[in-house]
GROMACS .gro file of C-alpha atoms in nm:
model
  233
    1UNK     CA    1   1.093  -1.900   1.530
    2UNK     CA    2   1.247  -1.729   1.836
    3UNK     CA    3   1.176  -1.343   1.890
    4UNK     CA    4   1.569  -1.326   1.827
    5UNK     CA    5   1.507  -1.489   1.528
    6UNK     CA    6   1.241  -1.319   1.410
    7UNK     CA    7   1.422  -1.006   1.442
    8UNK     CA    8   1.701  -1.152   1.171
    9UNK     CA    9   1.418  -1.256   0.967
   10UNK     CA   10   1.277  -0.928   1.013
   11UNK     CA   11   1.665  -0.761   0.880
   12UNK     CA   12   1.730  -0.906   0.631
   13UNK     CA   13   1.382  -0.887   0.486
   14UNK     CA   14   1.401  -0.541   0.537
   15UNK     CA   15   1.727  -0.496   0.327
   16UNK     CA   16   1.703  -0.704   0.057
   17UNK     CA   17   1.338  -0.680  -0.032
   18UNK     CA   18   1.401  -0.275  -0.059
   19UNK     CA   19   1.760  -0.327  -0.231
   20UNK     CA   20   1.550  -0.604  -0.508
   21UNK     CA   21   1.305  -0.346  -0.608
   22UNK     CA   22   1.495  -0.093  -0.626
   23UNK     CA   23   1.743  -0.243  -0.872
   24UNK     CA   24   2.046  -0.250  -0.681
   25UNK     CA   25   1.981  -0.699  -0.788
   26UNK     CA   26   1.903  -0.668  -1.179
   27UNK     CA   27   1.669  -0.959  -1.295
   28UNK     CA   28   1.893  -1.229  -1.354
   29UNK     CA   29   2.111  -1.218  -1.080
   30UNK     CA   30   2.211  -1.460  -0.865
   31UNK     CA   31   2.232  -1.460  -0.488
   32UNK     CA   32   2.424  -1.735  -0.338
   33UNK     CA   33   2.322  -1.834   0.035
   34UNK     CA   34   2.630  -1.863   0.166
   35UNK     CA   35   2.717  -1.472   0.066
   36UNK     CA   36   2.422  -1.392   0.252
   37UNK     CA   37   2.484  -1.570   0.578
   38UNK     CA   38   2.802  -1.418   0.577
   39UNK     CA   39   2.697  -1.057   0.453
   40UNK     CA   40   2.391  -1.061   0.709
   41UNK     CA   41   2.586  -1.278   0.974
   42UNK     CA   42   2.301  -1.464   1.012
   43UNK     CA   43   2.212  -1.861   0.988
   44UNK     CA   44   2.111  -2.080   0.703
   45UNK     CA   45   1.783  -2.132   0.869
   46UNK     CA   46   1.702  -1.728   0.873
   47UNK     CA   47   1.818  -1.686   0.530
   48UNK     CA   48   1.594  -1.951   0.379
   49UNK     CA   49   1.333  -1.814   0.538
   50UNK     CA   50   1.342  -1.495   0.368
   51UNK     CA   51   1.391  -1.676   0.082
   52UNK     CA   52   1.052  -1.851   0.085
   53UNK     CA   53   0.899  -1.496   0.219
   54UNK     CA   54   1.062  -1.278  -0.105
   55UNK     CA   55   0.949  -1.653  -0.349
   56UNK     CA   56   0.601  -1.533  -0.203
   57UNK     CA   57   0.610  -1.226  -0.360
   58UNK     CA   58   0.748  -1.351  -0.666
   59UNK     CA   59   1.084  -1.089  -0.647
   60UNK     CA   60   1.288  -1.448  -0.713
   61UNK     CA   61   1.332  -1.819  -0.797
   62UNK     CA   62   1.510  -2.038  -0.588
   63UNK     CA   63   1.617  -2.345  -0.813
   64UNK     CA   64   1.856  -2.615  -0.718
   65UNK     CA   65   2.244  -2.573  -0.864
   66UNK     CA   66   2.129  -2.242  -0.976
   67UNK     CA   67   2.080  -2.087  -0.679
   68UNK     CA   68   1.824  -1.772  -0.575
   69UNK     CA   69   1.762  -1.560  -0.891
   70UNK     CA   70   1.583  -1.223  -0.890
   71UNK     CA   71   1.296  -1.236  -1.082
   72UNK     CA   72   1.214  -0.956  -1.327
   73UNK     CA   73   0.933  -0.677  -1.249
   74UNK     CA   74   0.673  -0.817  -1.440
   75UNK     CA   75   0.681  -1.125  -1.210
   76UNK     CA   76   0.645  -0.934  -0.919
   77UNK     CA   77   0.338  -0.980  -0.687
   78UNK     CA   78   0.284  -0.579  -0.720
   79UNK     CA   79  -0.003  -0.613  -0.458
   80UNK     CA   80   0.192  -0.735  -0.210
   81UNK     CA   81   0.214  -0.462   0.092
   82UNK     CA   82   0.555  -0.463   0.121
   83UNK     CA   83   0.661  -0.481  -0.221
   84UNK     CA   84   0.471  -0.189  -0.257
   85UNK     CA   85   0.603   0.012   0.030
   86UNK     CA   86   0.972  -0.113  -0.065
   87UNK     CA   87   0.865   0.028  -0.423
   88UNK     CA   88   0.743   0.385  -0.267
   89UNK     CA   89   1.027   0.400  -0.048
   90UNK     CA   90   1.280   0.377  -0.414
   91UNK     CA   91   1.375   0.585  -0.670
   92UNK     CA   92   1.090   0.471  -0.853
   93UNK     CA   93   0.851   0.660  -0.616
   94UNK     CA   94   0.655   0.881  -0.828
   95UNK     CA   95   0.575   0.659  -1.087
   96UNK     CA   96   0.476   0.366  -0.843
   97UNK     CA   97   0.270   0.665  -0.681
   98UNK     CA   98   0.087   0.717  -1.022
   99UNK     CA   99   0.029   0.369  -1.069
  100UNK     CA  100  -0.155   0.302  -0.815
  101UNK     CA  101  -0.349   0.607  -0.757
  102UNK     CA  102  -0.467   0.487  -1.127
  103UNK     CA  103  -0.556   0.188  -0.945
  104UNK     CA  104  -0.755   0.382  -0.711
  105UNK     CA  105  -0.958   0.586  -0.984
  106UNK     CA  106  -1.044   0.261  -1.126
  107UNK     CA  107  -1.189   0.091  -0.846
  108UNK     CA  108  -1.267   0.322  -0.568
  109UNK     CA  109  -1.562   0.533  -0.718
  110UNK     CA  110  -1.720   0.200  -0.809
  111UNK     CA  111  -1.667   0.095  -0.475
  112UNK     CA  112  -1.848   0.393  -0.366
  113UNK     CA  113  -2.149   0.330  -0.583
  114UNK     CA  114  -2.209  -0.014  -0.455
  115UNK     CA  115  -2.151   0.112  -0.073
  116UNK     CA  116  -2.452   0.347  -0.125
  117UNK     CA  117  -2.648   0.065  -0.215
  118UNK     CA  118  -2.531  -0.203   0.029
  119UNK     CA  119  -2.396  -0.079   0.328
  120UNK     CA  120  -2.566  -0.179   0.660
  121UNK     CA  121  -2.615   0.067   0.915
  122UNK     CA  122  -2.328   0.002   1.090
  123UNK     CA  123  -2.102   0.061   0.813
  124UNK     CA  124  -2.298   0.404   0.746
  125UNK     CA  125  -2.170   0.461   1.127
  126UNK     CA  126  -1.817   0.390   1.059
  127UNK     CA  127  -1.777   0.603   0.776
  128UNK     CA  128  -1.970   0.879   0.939
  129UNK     CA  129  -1.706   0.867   1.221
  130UNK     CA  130  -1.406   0.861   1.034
  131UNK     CA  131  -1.545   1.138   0.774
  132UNK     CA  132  -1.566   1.331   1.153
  133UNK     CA  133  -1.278   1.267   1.246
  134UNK     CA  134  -1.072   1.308   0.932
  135UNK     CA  135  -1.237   1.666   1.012
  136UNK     CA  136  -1.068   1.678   1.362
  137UNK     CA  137  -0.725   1.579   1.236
  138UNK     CA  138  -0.698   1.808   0.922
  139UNK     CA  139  -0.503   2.109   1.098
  140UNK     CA  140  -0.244   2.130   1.304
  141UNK     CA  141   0.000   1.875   1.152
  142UNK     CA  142  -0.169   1.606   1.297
  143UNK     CA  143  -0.065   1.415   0.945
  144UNK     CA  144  -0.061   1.031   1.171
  145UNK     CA  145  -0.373   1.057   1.331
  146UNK     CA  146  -0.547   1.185   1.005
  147UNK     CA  147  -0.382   0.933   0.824
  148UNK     CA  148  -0.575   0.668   1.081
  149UNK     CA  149  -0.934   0.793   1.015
  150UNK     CA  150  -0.820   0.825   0.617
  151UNK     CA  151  -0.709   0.453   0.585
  152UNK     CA  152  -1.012   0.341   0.796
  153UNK     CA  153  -1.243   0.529   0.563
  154UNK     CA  154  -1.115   0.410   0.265
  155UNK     CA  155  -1.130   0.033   0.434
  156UNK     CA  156  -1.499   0.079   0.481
  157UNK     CA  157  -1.626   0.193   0.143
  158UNK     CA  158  -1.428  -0.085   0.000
  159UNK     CA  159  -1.557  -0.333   0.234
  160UNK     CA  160  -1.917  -0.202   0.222
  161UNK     CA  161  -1.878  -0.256  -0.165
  162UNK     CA  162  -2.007  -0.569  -0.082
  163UNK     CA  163  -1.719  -0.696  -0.401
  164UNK     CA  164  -1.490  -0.943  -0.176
  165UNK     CA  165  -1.190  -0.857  -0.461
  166UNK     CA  166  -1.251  -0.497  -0.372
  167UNK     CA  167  -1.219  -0.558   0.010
  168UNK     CA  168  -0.870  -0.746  -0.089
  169UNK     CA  169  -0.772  -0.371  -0.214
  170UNK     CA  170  -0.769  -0.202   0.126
  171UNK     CA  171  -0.420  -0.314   0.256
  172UNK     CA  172  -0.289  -0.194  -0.139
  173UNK     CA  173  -0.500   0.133  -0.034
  174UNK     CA  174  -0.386   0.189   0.316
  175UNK     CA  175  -0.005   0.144   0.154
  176UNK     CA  176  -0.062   0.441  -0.085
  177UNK     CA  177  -0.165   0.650   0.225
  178UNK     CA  178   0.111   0.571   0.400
  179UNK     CA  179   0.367   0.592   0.212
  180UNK     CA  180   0.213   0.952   0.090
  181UNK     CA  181   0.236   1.063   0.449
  182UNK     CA  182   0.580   0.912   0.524
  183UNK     CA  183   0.735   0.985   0.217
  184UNK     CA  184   0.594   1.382   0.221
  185UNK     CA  185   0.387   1.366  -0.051
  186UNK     CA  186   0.112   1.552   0.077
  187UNK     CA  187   0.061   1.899   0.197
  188UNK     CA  188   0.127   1.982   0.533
  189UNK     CA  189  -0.197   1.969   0.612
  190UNK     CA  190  -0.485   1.805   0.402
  191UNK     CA  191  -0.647   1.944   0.154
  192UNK     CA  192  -0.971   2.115   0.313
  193UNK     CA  193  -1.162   2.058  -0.003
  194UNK     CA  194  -1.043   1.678  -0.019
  195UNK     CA  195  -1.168   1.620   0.380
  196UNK     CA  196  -1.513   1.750   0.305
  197UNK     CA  197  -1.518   1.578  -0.034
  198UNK     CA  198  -1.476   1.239   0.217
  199UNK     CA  199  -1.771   1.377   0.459
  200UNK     CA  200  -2.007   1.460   0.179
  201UNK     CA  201  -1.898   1.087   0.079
  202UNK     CA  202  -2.008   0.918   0.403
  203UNK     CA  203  -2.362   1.121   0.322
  204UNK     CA  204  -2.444   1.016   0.021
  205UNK     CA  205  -2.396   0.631   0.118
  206UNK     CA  206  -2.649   0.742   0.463
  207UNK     CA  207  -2.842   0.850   0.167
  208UNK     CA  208  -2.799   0.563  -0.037
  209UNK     CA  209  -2.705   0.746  -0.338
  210UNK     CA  210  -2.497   0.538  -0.549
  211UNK     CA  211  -2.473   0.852  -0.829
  212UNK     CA  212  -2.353   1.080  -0.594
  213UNK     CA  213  -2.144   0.866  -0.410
  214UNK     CA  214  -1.914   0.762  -0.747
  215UNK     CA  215  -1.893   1.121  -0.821
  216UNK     CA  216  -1.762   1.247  -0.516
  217UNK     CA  217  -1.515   0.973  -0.474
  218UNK     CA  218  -1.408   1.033  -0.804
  219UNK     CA  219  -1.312   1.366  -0.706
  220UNK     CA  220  -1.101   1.265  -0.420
  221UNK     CA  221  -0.862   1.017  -0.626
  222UNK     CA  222  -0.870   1.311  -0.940
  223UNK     CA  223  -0.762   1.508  -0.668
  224UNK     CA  224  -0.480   1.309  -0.518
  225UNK     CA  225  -0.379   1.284  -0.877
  226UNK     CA  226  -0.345   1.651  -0.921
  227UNK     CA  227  -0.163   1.644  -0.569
  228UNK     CA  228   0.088   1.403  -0.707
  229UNK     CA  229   0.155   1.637  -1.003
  230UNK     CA  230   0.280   1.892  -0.789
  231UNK     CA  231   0.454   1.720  -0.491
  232UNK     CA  232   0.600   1.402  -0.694
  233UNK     CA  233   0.627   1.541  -1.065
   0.00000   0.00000   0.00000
């Protein structure tokens, strides 16, 4: 596909994907092709190609003399980055948010435990340095930056998990983040208590211990939790 044609791809993804999950398609209906070339003023070729990329994520069937159907919720690949940043960027927001910081309580402090025991030394490193500079980052509104050594961190202790399924998680992680950041539901800046919750994290996998570890990360997802109930209610 040409760069032109990438960016069509790219615009109509990025309107209908958003406009699916958000309801304005109700499960059930039907989206003819020819509507959408003409809607979207864009080729056959372009449109079937978003097609296959929203079949992907399971947001519809495409069935011959039927036509492209939307698919309901349940079917939904709810992993899927961009499903779940079209979700966080809907009306559905802070119950999406809740979901998946669930997600995160459920997996993350395990994640933790099993970093203490099996990270190498180079791993120990990484999270060290993005503990640090989570640090740096926390004032001044410096929310992007912070947001780099926060999705990084979280990327390592799943990864260092040694759990390939956990590893999977990160991009479903690194979502959350963002969209908590570009949405505004955070603080202006972090929390102090939540950045040196994610330092004393780092040293307790140096230390290899796999108690303290789960503990502490268990505090930072209650935490983001509590966060939600007061910026997202």
């Amino acid at each position: 596909m040409t760069n032109q044609g990438q960016g069509l791809h790219a615009r109509v993804l990025d309107s209908l994907g958003p406009a699916i999950t958000a309801g304005a398609y109700p499960p059930g209906s039907v989206l003819r092709t020819d509507e959408l070339e003409e809607r979207f003023d864009v080729s056959r070729t372009v449109v079937r190609e978003v097609v296959r990329v929203l079949e992907s994520m399971h947001l519809v069937a495409s069935r011959r003399r039927v036509g492209v159907t939307v698919l309901p919720p349940e079917e939904w690949n709810v992993y899927d980055p961009n499903v779940i940043r079209w979700r966080l960027a809907g009306p559905d927001r802070p119950r999406q948010l809740r979901s998946l910081t669930v997600l995160r309580s459920a997996v993350e402090p395990v994640a933790a435990g099993l970093a203490a025991r099996l990270a190498t030394p180079g791993q120990c490193a990484e999270l060290t340095e993005h503990a640090l500079g989570m640090v740096a980052t926390s004032r001044g509104q410096q929310l992007d930056a912070y947001l780099r050594h926060d999705i990084a961190f979280h990327r390592v202790v799943l990864r260092a998990s040694g759990n390939e399924m956990f590893a999977r998680l990160g991009d479903v992680v690194a979502e959350v983040l963002s969209g908590r950041t570009r949405h505004q539901v955070m603080f202006t800046d972090p929390d102090p208590a939540a950045v040196t919750l994610h330092v004393r994290v780092a040293e307790a996998v140096r230390a290899h211990d796999a108690v303290r570890a789960e503990e502490l990360t268990r505090e930072i997802v209650t935490g983001a939790m509590a966060e939600l109930d007061i910026l997202a209610p």
